[in-house]
Amino acid sequence: MHKKVEDIKLYINGEFIDAHACATFENINPFTNEVTNKIAEGRSEDVNKAVKASKEAFHSEWGTMKVAERMEYINRIADLIDEEVEEIAILESLDTGLPISQTRKMAARAAENFRFYARMVQSKLHGESYPVDDEFINYTVYKPMGVVGLITPWNAPFMLETWKVAPALATGNTVVLKPAELSPLTANKLAEVIDKAGLPNGVFNVVHGFGETAGGSLVSHPDVEAISFTGETTTGSTIIKNSAETLKKTSMELGGKSPLIVFDDADMDRALDAAVWGIFSFNGERCTANSRVFLHKTIKDQFVEVLKERVTNIKIGDPMDPSTQLGPLIDKEHFNKVTNYIEIAKQEGCEVVQGKVPEEVKAGNFVPPTLLLDAKNDMKVCQEEIFGPVMAVIEFETEEEVIAGANDVKYGLAGYVWTNDIKRGHRVAQAVEAGMLWVNAQNVRDLRIPFGGTKASGIGREGGHYAMFEFYTEPKVIHVAISDHHIPQFGK
Ligand code: NAD
C-alpha cells in the first residue's frame, strides 16, 4: 500500500496558495505510473509574486538580521528536518522511485547541510583587510546579494535543494525555489518545515511548475540577482543565454560521463564494490556515476565475470522495501531514453548483460542493471550521458591510453582511479580532466570541499566556502584614508 498524498500548492510569502491561473499538473508515481497527486502549476505571475515577496523580505528584515538570530532559524530548520527524516524519505521514494534505504541517508544529510552552513557563516564568513603604509586601509565585507533563484533537478531533489537553500539563506539571501516538475513532493515538505521554523514571510518561496515557464520567468526576472542551477547541460546553456539580458550571476552543476579506471595492481574487491555502487545506486540517476569503467587488459575478464554475477543479484523492487537496491526510473520518457540507448549499444557492437526485472513490478519504469561489454570510448553510448543503471566497460593497456580515453569526452564532472601504486594514483588523478577525482575511494566527500565540474559539466563550484564566498555573497571593498594623502588639484 502506498502513501496517500494531498495535492500541493505554491508557497509564496509565507502562505500555501493556488497558482494565479489555478492551473495544476499531475504528479505520477514511477513505481505504479498512477497519479500520486496534483501540483499547482506556477507561471510568470506566480514567479513575479514570489520575487516581490522575496525582495521585500530581504530589504525589510532578513538581509540585515543579526547573524546569531539568523542562524537560530537555520539550526531550527535542521532540527525540524531531523524530526521529519522518515516522512521526507518516504515522500522522496514515492516521488522519484529511489530506494528508501538511500533516501533515508539523503534526508539525514540534508539536515546537516543547514547545520554546516550555520557553522560556516558564523566562523568563516569574514573579509580581509589590506593596510597600505600609513595612508589607507582597504577592507572587504561579504554581502548577500538579495533574491536568488534556485532551479533543481529530480534525481536527488531534497538533498540538492537543501544544498542550495542552506548556503543561500545562511548568508542572508532570500530564495525563490523552482523544483523539478517530476519530483515536487519534498520541496513542498521543505516549505512546510521552513514555515514551521517561523522564518519571516517571503524569505523562502517555492514555485512549482515547468522549466520553460516557471523556470524561464525566474531566470529572466530583473529582480533576481543570481541563479543557481543543477540539471542537464543543454538546460544550463539555455539558462545562461536567457540570463544574459539581465546580467545575472549563474552557477551551473551539469551532466557527467565519469570514468572509473582500474589498473592491474588495484584492490579488485574494493574496486568492484565501488564500481557497482557508483553506477547502480540512486537507480543510476546520479550525476557523478561511473558510467564508463576502464579495465586493464590483464584483469578485465576476471573483473567482468564478477560484474555479471553482481548485476544479476542486485535486488530490483518496490522503492519502499528497505531491501530494494534498484528502483524504477523517474518517468516513462526517461525509461524510453535509457532503453533506447541500450538498443543503440547493441547496434554499436556491445554485448549487453542485464539483471532481470521481476514480473510483479513490471508496471514501474524499471530498467535492470545493465553492462555494455566490449564498449569503445568513441561509441555514442560512451560519449552521451544516459543517466540510468548502465555501465559501459572499456578495455585499456597503457596509462597514456586510458588517460586519453578518460578525457576524450565533452564532460568533466568526476573520475575514479583504482591502483596501489601511489605515484600512479596521483599522476592519473591529476591528468583526468574533471572537477572531482577519487583515488581508491567511492564517492565519499566532506562538505567543505568544492563540488562541481569542468568542461560541459559545469561552471563554478558549490560546497564549503566556495558557495559562500564565490556565489551567495559579493565582496565589497571599502577604502579608508587614515592620513592626508595627495589629491590632484585640477582647476585650482
Ligand atoms: P533538467 O535540466 O531537465 O531540469 C532541471 C531543472 O531545470 C528542472 O527544475 C526544470 O524544470 C528546469 N528547467 C528546464 N528547462 C528550463 C529553462 N528553459 N529555464 C529554466 N529552468 C528550466 O534536468 P533533470 O533531467 O531534472 O536532471 C538530470 C540532470 O541533472 C542530469 O544531466 C544530471 O547529470 C544533472 N545533475 C547534475 C548534478 C551536478 O551536481 N553536476 C547533480 C544532479 C544532477
Coordinates of C-alpha atoms and ligand atoms in Angstrom, one line a residue:
M1 CA 0.0 0.0 0.0
H2 CA 1.4 3.3 -1.0
K3 CA 1.0 6.5 0.9
K4 CA -1.8 8.9 0.1
V5 CA -0.6 12.4 -0.5
E6 CA -2.5 15.6 -0.5
D7 CA -2.5 18.0 -3.5
I8 CA 0.3 20.6 -3.4
K9 CA 0.2 24.4 -3.6
L10 CA 2.8 27.0 -4.2
Y11 CA 4.4 28.6 -1.1
I12 CA 4.7 32.3 -1.5
N13 CA 5.1 35.0 1.2
G14 CA 4.5 32.5 4.0
E15 CA 1.3 31.1 2.5
F16 CA 0.4 27.9 0.7
I17 CA -1.7 29.2 -2.2
D18 CA -3.1 28.1 -5.6
A19 CA -1.4 29.2 -8.8
H20 CA -2.7 32.5 -10.2
A21 CA -4.2 30.8 -13.2
C22 CA -5.5 28.0 -11.0
A23 CA -3.6 25.6 -13.2
T24 CA -2.4 22.2 -11.9
F25 CA -0.4 19.3 -13.3
E26 CA -0.4 15.6 -12.3
N27 CA 2.4 14.1 -10.4
I28 CA 3.0 10.4 -11.4
N29 CA 4.4 7.6 -9.2
P30 CA 7.3 6.0 -11.1
F31 CA 6.6 2.6 -9.4
T32 CA 3.0 2.3 -10.5
N33 CA 2.6 5.0 -13.2
E34 CA -0.5 6.1 -11.4
V35 CA -1.3 9.7 -10.4
T36 CA 0.1 10.5 -6.9
N37 CA -1.5 13.9 -6.5
K38 CA -2.0 17.3 -8.3
I39 CA 0.5 20.1 -8.1
A40 CA -0.2 23.8 -8.5
E41 CA 1.4 25.0 -11.7
G42 CA 3.1 28.3 -11.2
R43 CA 3.8 30.6 -14.2
S44 CA 5.2 34.1 -14.6
E45 CA 2.5 35.8 -12.5
D46 CA 3.3 33.5 -9.6
V47 CA 7.1 34.0 -10.1
N48 CA 6.6 37.7 -10.1
K49 CA 4.6 37.5 -6.8
A50 CA 7.3 35.3 -5.2
V51 CA 10.1 37.5 -6.3
K52 CA 8.3 40.6 -5.0
A53 CA 7.7 39.0 -1.6
S54 CA 11.3 37.8 -1.5
K55 CA 12.7 41.2 -2.3
E56 CA 10.6 42.8 0.4
A57 CA 11.7 40.2 2.9
F58 CA 15.4 40.8 2.0
H59 CA 15.2 44.5 2.5
S60 CA 12.9 44.6 5.5
E61 CA 14.4 42.0 7.7
W62 CA 16.4 39.0 6.5
G63 CA 19.4 40.7 4.8
T64 CA 20.2 42.8 7.8
M65 CA 19.2 40.5 10.6
K66 CA 21.9 39.8 13.3
V67 CA 23.8 36.7 12.3
A68 CA 23.2 34.9 15.5
E69 CA 19.5 35.3 15.2
R70 CA 19.5 34.2 11.5
M71 CA 21.5 31.1 12.5
E72 CA 18.9 30.2 15.1
Y73 CA 16.4 29.9 12.3
I74 CA 18.8 27.9 10.2
N75 CA 19.5 25.5 13.0
R76 CA 15.8 25.2 13.7
I77 CA 15.2 24.1 10.1
A78 CA 17.9 21.4 10.6
D79 CA 16.2 20.2 13.8
L80 CA 12.8 20.1 12.2
I81 CA 14.2 18.1 9.2
D82 CA 15.7 15.6 11.7
E83 CA 12.2 15.2 13.2
E84 CA 10.8 14.5 9.7
V85 CA 13.5 12.4 8.2
E86 CA 11.3 9.3 7.9
E87 CA 8.4 11.2 6.3
I88 CA 10.8 13.0 3.9
A89 CA 12.4 9.7 2.9
I90 CA 9.0 8.2 2.2
L91 CA 7.9 11.1 0.1
E92 CA 11.2 11.2 -1.8
S93 CA 11.0 7.4 -2.6
L94 CA 7.4 7.7 -3.6
D95 CA 8.1 10.6 -5.9
T96 CA 11.4 9.5 -7.5
G97 CA 11.5 5.7 -7.2
L98 CA 14.8 5.9 -5.3
P99 CA 15.1 3.1 -2.8
I100 CA 14.1 4.1 0.8
S101 CA 17.4 2.8 2.3
Q102 CA 19.1 5.5 0.1
T103 CA 16.6 8.4 0.6
R104 CA 16.8 8.0 4.4
K105 CA 20.5 8.8 4.2
M106 CA 20.0 11.7 1.9
A107 CA 17.3 13.2 4.1
A108 CA 19.6 13.0 7.2
R109 CA 22.4 14.6 5.2
A110 CA 20.0 17.4 4.2
A111 CA 19.7 18.5 7.9
E112 CA 23.5 18.5 8.1
N113 CA 23.6 20.9 5.1
F114 CA 21.8 23.5 7.2
R115 CA 24.0 23.0 10.3
F116 CA 27.1 23.0 8.3
Y117 CA 26.3 26.4 6.7
A118 CA 25.2 27.8 10.1
R119 CA 28.7 26.9 11.4
M120 CA 30.5 28.1 8.3
V121 CA 28.8 31.5 8.2
Q122 CA 29.4 32.1 11.9
S123 CA 33.0 31.1 11.9
K124 CA 34.3 31.8 8.4
L125 CA 32.3 34.5 6.6
H126 CA 34.6 37.4 7.2
G127 CA 36.5 39.8 5.0
E128 CA 40.2 40.7 4.6
S129 CA 42.0 44.0 5.4
Y130 CA 44.8 45.5 3.3
P131 CA 46.7 48.2 5.2
V132 CA 48.7 50.4 2.7
D133 CA 51.6 52.0 4.6
D134 CA 50.2 54.7 6.9
E135 CA 47.9 56.1 4.3
F136 CA 45.0 53.7 3.8
I137 CA 43.2 50.7 5.0
N138 CA 41.2 48.8 2.4
Y139 CA 38.9 46.1 3.7
T140 CA 36.4 43.8 2.3
V141 CA 33.0 42.7 3.5
Y142 CA 30.9 39.9 2.0
K143 CA 27.3 41.0 1.4
P144 CA 24.3 38.8 0.5
M145 CA 23.0 39.6 -3.0
G146 CA 19.3 39.8 -2.4
V147 CA 16.8 37.4 -4.2
V148 CA 18.4 34.3 -5.6
G149 CA 16.6 31.8 -7.9
L150 CA 17.3 28.1 -7.3
I151 CA 16.4 25.6 -10.0
T152 CA 16.8 21.9 -9.2
P153 CA 16.6 18.5 -10.8
W154 CA 14.6 15.4 -9.9
N155 CA 17.4 12.9 -9.3
A156 CA 18.1 13.7 -5.6
P157 CA 15.6 16.5 -5.0
F158 CA 15.6 17.2 -1.3
M159 CA 19.4 16.7 -0.9
L160 CA 20.2 19.0 -3.8
E161 CA 17.6 21.6 -2.8
T162 CA 19.0 21.9 0.7
W163 CA 22.5 22.0 -0.7
K164 CA 21.5 25.3 -2.3
V165 CA 18.9 26.7 0.1
A166 CA 21.1 26.3 3.2
P167 CA 24.0 28.5 2.0
A168 CA 21.6 30.9 0.3
L169 CA 19.6 31.6 3.4
A170 CA 22.5 31.3 5.9
T171 CA 24.4 34.0 4.0
G172 CA 21.4 36.3 4.2
N173 CA 19.8 36.0 0.8
T174 CA 16.1 35.3 0.2
V175 CA 15.1 32.5 -2.1
V176 CA 12.7 31.5 -4.8
L177 CA 13.0 27.8 -5.4
K178 CA 11.7 26.2 -8.6
P179 CA 11.9 22.4 -8.0
A180 CA 11.8 19.8 -10.8
E181 CA 8.3 19.2 -12.0
L182 CA 8.8 15.4 -11.8
S183 CA 9.7 15.5 -8.1
P184 CA 7.8 18.2 -6.3
L185 CA 6.8 16.5 -3.0
T186 CA 9.9 17.1 -0.8
A187 CA 10.2 20.7 -1.9
N188 CA 6.8 21.2 -0.5
K189 CA 7.9 19.4 2.7
L190 CA 10.8 21.8 2.9
A191 CA 8.4 24.7 2.6
E192 CA 6.3 23.2 5.5
V193 CA 9.5 22.8 7.6
I194 CA 10.6 26.3 6.9
D195 CA 7.1 27.6 7.6
K196 CA 7.1 25.8 10.9
A197 CA 10.5 27.2 11.8
G198 CA 8.8 30.6 11.6
L199 CA 11.1 32.4 9.1
P200 CA 9.8 35.8 8.2
N201 CA 7.3 35.7 5.3
G202 CA 8.8 35.9 1.9
V203 CA 12.3 34.7 2.9
F204 CA 11.7 31.3 1.3
N205 CA 9.3 30.7 -1.5
V206 CA 8.5 27.7 -3.7
V207 CA 7.0 28.0 -7.2
H208 CA 6.3 24.6 -8.7
G209 CA 5.9 24.4 -12.5
F210 CA 7.6 23.7 -15.7
G211 CA 11.1 24.6 -16.8
E212 CA 10.3 26.9 -19.7
T213 CA 7.5 28.8 -18.0
A214 CA 8.2 28.9 -14.2
G215 CA 11.9 28.4 -14.5
G216 CA 12.2 30.7 -17.5
S217 CA 10.4 33.5 -15.7
L218 CA 12.7 33.2 -12.7
V219 CA 15.8 33.3 -15.0
S220 CA 14.6 36.5 -16.8
H221 CA 13.3 38.4 -13.8
P222 CA 15.2 41.6 -13.3
D223 CA 15.0 41.5 -9.5
V224 CA 16.6 38.1 -9.3
E225 CA 20.3 38.6 -8.7
A226 CA 21.6 35.1 -9.3
I227 CA 20.5 31.7 -10.5
S228 CA 22.0 28.5 -9.1
F229 CA 21.1 25.6 -11.4
T230 CA 21.6 21.9 -11.3
G231 CA 20.4 19.8 -14.2
E232 CA 21.2 18.9 -17.8
T233 CA 24.0 20.5 -19.7
T234 CA 21.7 21.7 -22.5
T235 CA 19.3 23.3 -20.0
G236 CA 22.3 25.0 -18.3
S237 CA 23.3 26.6 -21.6
T238 CA 19.7 27.8 -22.3
I239 CA 19.6 29.4 -18.8
I240 CA 22.9 31.2 -19.3
K241 CA 21.6 32.6 -22.6
N242 CA 18.3 33.6 -21.1
S243 CA 20.0 35.2 -18.1
A244 CA 22.3 37.4 -20.2
E245 CA 19.7 40.1 -20.8
T246 CA 19.5 40.8 -17.0
L247 CA 23.3 40.1 -16.5
K248 CA 22.8 37.5 -13.8
K249 CA 25.4 35.7 -11.9
T250 CA 24.9 31.9 -12.6
S251 CA 26.2 28.7 -11.1
M252 CA 26.0 25.6 -13.2
E253 CA 26.1 22.0 -12.0
L254 CA 25.5 19.9 -15.1
G255 CA 25.8 16.4 -16.6
G256 CA 28.6 13.9 -16.5
K257 CA 30.1 10.8 -18.1
S258 CA 32.6 9.9 -15.4
P259 CA 35.4 7.4 -15.9
L260 CA 36.4 4.8 -13.3
I261 CA 39.8 3.3 -14.1
V262 CA 41.0 0.0 -12.6
F263 CA 44.7 -0.8 -13.0
D264 CA 46.0 -4.3 -12.7
D265 CA 47.5 -3.7 -9.2
A266 CA 44.3 -2.4 -7.7
D267 CA 42.4 -4.0 -4.8
M268 CA 40.0 -5.8 -7.0
D269 CA 37.3 -6.5 -4.4
R270 CA 37.1 -2.9 -3.3
A271 CA 37.3 -1.5 -6.9
L272 CA 34.4 -3.8 -7.8
D273 CA 32.2 -2.8 -4.9
A274 CA 32.8 0.9 -5.7
A275 CA 32.2 0.4 -9.5
V276 CA 28.9 -1.4 -8.9
W277 CA 27.7 1.1 -6.2
G278 CA 28.8 4.1 -8.2
I279 CA 26.6 3.3 -11.2
F280 CA 23.7 1.3 -9.7
S281 CA 22.9 3.3 -6.6
F282 CA 20.4 6.1 -7.0
N283 CA 19.0 3.9 -9.8
G284 CA 21.9 5.1 -12.0
E285 CA 20.4 8.6 -12.0
R286 CA 23.5 10.1 -10.4
C287 CA 25.5 13.0 -11.9
T288 CA 28.8 11.6 -10.6
A289 CA 28.0 8.0 -11.7
N290 CA 30.9 6.0 -13.1
S291 CA 29.2 5.3 -16.4
R292 CA 32.5 4.4 -18.2
V293 CA 34.6 1.7 -16.5
F294 CA 38.1 1.3 -17.9
L295 CA 39.6 -2.1 -17.1
H296 CA 43.2 -3.0 -17.5
K297 CA 43.6 -5.8 -20.1
T298 CA 45.1 -8.3 -17.7
I299 CA 42.3 -8.1 -15.1
K300 CA 39.3 -7.4 -17.4
D301 CA 38.0 -10.9 -17.9
Q302 CA 38.1 -11.7 -14.2
F303 CA 36.5 -8.4 -13.2
V304 CA 33.8 -8.7 -15.8
E305 CA 32.9 -12.3 -14.6
V306 CA 32.1 -10.9 -11.1
L307 CA 30.3 -7.8 -12.6
K308 CA 28.0 -10.2 -14.4
E309 CA 27.2 -12.0 -11.2
R310 CA 26.6 -8.7 -9.4
V311 CA 24.1 -7.3 -11.9
T312 CA 22.0 -10.4 -11.8
N313 CA 22.0 -10.3 -8.0
I314 CA 21.1 -6.7 -7.5
K315 CA 17.7 -6.6 -5.8
I316 CA 15.2 -4.8 -8.0
G317 CA 11.8 -3.9 -6.5
D318 CA 9.5 -1.6 -4.6
P319 CA 11.3 1.6 -3.6
M320 CA 9.5 1.4 -0.2
D321 CA 11.0 -2.0 0.6
P322 CA 14.2 -1.5 2.7
S323 CA 15.9 -4.4 1.0
T324 CA 15.5 -2.9 -2.5
Q325 CA 18.7 -1.8 -4.2
L326 CA 17.4 -0.6 -7.5
G327 CA 14.0 1.1 -8.1
P328 CA 12.2 2.4 -11.2
L329 CA 13.4 5.4 -13.3
I330 CA 11.7 8.7 -12.8
D331 CA 9.2 8.6 -15.7
K332 CA 8.2 6.8 -18.9
E333 CA 10.1 9.3 -21.1
H334 CA 13.3 8.7 -19.2
F335 CA 12.7 5.0 -19.3
N336 CA 12.3 5.2 -23.1
K337 CA 15.5 7.3 -23.4
V338 CA 17.6 4.8 -21.3
T339 CA 16.1 1.7 -23.1
N340 CA 16.8 3.3 -26.5
Y341 CA 20.5 3.8 -25.5
I342 CA 20.7 0.1 -24.7
E343 CA 19.4 -0.7 -28.2
I344 CA 22.0 1.7 -29.7
A345 CA 24.7 -0.1 -27.7
K346 CA 23.7 -3.4 -29.4
Q347 CA 23.8 -1.7 -32.8
E348 CA 27.2 -0.3 -31.9
G349 CA 28.5 -3.8 -31.2
C350 CA 28.4 -4.1 -27.4
E351 CA 27.4 -7.4 -25.7
V352 CA 24.6 -6.4 -23.3
V353 CA 24.3 -8.2 -20.0
Q354 CA 21.4 -7.4 -17.7
G355 CA 19.7 -8.3 -14.5
K356 CA 16.0 -9.3 -14.6
V357 CA 13.0 -7.2 -13.6
P358 CA 10.6 -9.3 -11.5
E359 CA 7.2 -9.8 -13.2
E360 CA 5.3 -8.3 -10.2
V361 CA 6.9 -4.9 -10.6
K362 CA 6.5 -4.6 -14.4
A363 CA 4.1 -1.6 -14.0
G364 CA 7.1 0.6 -12.9
N365 CA 9.7 2.2 -15.1
F366 CA 12.3 -0.4 -14.4
V367 CA 15.5 -0.8 -16.4
P368 CA 17.5 -3.6 -15.0
P369 CA 21.2 -3.1 -14.1
T370 CA 23.0 -3.3 -17.4
L371 CA 26.5 -3.9 -18.6
L372 CA 27.7 -2.8 -22.0
L373 CA 30.6 -5.1 -22.6
D374 CA 33.3 -4.6 -25.4
A375 CA 32.5 -0.9 -25.5
K376 CA 34.8 1.5 -27.2
N377 CA 35.1 5.1 -25.9
D378 CA 34.1 6.7 -29.2
M379 CA 30.7 4.9 -29.2
K380 CA 27.6 7.1 -28.7
V381 CA 26.9 5.2 -25.5
C382 CA 30.3 6.2 -24.1
Q383 CA 30.0 9.8 -25.2
E384 CA 26.5 10.8 -24.1
E385 CA 25.0 10.9 -20.6
I386 CA 22.5 8.0 -20.3
F387 CA 21.6 8.7 -16.7
G388 CA 20.4 5.2 -15.9
P389 CA 21.8 1.9 -14.5
V390 CA 24.0 1.3 -17.4
M391 CA 27.8 0.7 -17.2
A392 CA 30.0 0.7 -20.3
V393 CA 33.1 -1.5 -19.9
I394 CA 36.2 -0.4 -21.9
E395 CA 39.5 -2.3 -22.0
F396 CA 42.9 -0.5 -21.9
E397 CA 46.5 -1.4 -21.9
T398 CA 48.6 1.6 -21.1
E399 CA 48.4 4.6 -18.7
E400 CA 48.7 7.1 -21.6
E401 CA 45.9 5.3 -23.5
V402 CA 43.5 5.3 -20.5
I403 CA 44.1 9.0 -19.7
A404 CA 43.4 9.9 -23.3
G405 CA 40.3 7.8 -23.3
A406 CA 39.0 9.2 -20.0
N407 CA 39.5 12.7 -21.3
D408 CA 38.0 12.1 -24.8
V409 CA 34.5 13.2 -23.8
K410 CA 32.8 16.5 -23.5
Y411 CA 32.0 16.2 -19.8
G412 CA 34.4 16.6 -16.8
L413 CA 32.5 16.2 -13.6
A414 CA 34.1 13.3 -11.7
G415 CA 36.6 10.4 -12.0
Y416 CA 37.8 7.4 -10.0
V417 CA 41.2 5.8 -10.1
W418 CA 42.0 2.4 -8.6
T419 CA 45.6 1.4 -8.2
N420 CA 48.0 0.5 -5.3
D421 CA 50.9 2.4 -7.0
I422 CA 50.8 5.7 -5.0
K423 CA 52.6 7.7 -7.7
R424 CA 50.4 6.5 -10.5
G425 CA 47.3 7.2 -8.4
H426 CA 48.2 10.8 -8.0
R427 CA 49.5 11.2 -11.6
V428 CA 46.4 9.8 -13.2
A429 CA 44.0 11.7 -10.9
Q430 CA 45.8 14.9 -11.8
A431 CA 45.7 14.1 -15.6
V432 CA 42.0 13.3 -15.8
E433 CA 40.0 16.4 -16.8
A434 CA 37.3 16.6 -14.1
G435 CA 36.4 18.7 -11.2
M436 CA 36.5 15.9 -8.6
L437 CA 38.7 12.8 -8.5
W438 CA 38.7 9.9 -6.1
V439 CA 41.7 7.6 -5.7
N440 CA 40.9 4.1 -4.2
A441 CA 37.6 5.5 -2.9
Q442 CA 34.0 5.6 -3.9
N443 CA 32.1 8.9 -4.0
V444 CA 32.5 9.9 -0.4
R445 CA 33.1 13.6 0.4
D446 CA 33.4 16.2 3.0
L447 CA 31.0 19.1 2.9
R448 CA 34.0 21.5 3.0
I449 CA 35.3 20.5 -0.4
P450 CA 34.4 22.3 -3.6
F451 CA 31.8 20.4 -5.6
G452 CA 31.4 20.8 -9.3
G453 CA 32.8 20.0 -12.8
T454 CA 34.8 21.3 -15.7
K455 CA 34.1 21.3 -19.4
A456 CA 30.4 20.6 -20.2
S457 CA 29.8 19.5 -16.6
G458 CA 29.6 23.0 -15.1
I459 CA 30.7 26.4 -14.2
G460 CA 31.5 27.4 -10.7
R461 CA 31.6 25.3 -7.5
E462 CA 29.2 24.6 -4.7
G463 CA 30.1 23.4 -1.2
G464 CA 32.2 24.7 1.6
H465 CA 33.4 28.3 1.4
Y466 CA 33.1 28.2 -2.4
A467 CA 29.4 28.5 -2.2
M468 CA 29.6 31.2 0.5
F469 CA 32.2 33.5 -1.0
E470 CA 32.1 32.8 -4.7
F471 CA 28.4 32.6 -5.2
Y472 CA 26.0 33.6 -2.5
T473 CA 27.8 36.8 -1.5
E474 CA 29.5 39.6 -3.2
P475 CA 32.7 41.1 -1.9
K476 CA 32.5 44.9 -1.3
V477 CA 35.7 46.9 -0.8
I478 CA 35.9 49.9 1.5
H479 CA 38.9 52.2 1.1
V480 CA 39.6 54.4 4.1
A481 CA 42.2 57.1 4.2
I482 CA 44.0 57.3 7.6
S483 CA 46.2 60.3 6.6
D484 CA 46.1 63.2 4.2
H485 CA 47.3 61.6 1.0
H486 CA 47.9 63.6 -2.2
I487 CA 44.8 64.6 -4.1
P488 CA 45.4 66.3 -7.5
Q489 CA 44.0 69.9 -7.5
F490 CA 42.6 70.2 -11.0
G491 CA 41.5 73.7 -12.0
K492 CA 42.8 75.3 -8.8
Ligands
NAD1 P1 16.7 19.3 -16.4 O1 17.8 20.2 -17.0 O2 15.8 18.7 -17.4 O3 15.8 20.1 -15.4 C1 16.4 20.7 -14.2 C2 15.5 21.8 -13.8 O4 15.6 22.8 -14.7 C3 14.1 21.5 -13.6 O5 13.6 22.1 -12.5 C4 13.4 22.0 -14.9 O6 12.1 22.4 -14.7 C5 14.3 23.3 -15.1 N1 14.3 23.8 -16.4 C6 14.2 23.1 -17.6 N2 14.2 24.0 -18.6 C7 14.4 25.2 -18.1 C8 14.5 26.5 -18.7 N3 14.5 26.7 -20.0 N4 14.7 27.6 -17.9 C9 14.7 27.4 -16.5 N5 14.6 26.2 -15.9 C10 14.4 25.1 -16.7 O7 17.5 18.2 -15.6 P2 16.9 16.9 -14.9 O8 16.5 16.0 -16.0 O9 15.9 17.3 -13.9 O10 18.1 16.3 -14.1 C11 19.1 15.4 -14.6 C12 20.3 16.1 -15.0 O11 20.9 16.8 -13.9 C13 21.4 15.2 -15.4 O12 22.1 15.7 -16.6 C14 22.4 15.2 -14.3 O13 23.7 14.8 -14.6 C15 22.3 16.6 -13.8 N6 22.8 16.7 -12.4 C16 24.0 17.3 -12.2 C17 24.4 17.4 -10.9 C18 25.7 18.1 -10.6 O14 26.0 18.5 -9.4 N7 26.6 18.4 -11.6 C19 23.7 16.9 -9.8 C20 22.5 16.3 -10.1 C21 22.0 16.2 -11.4

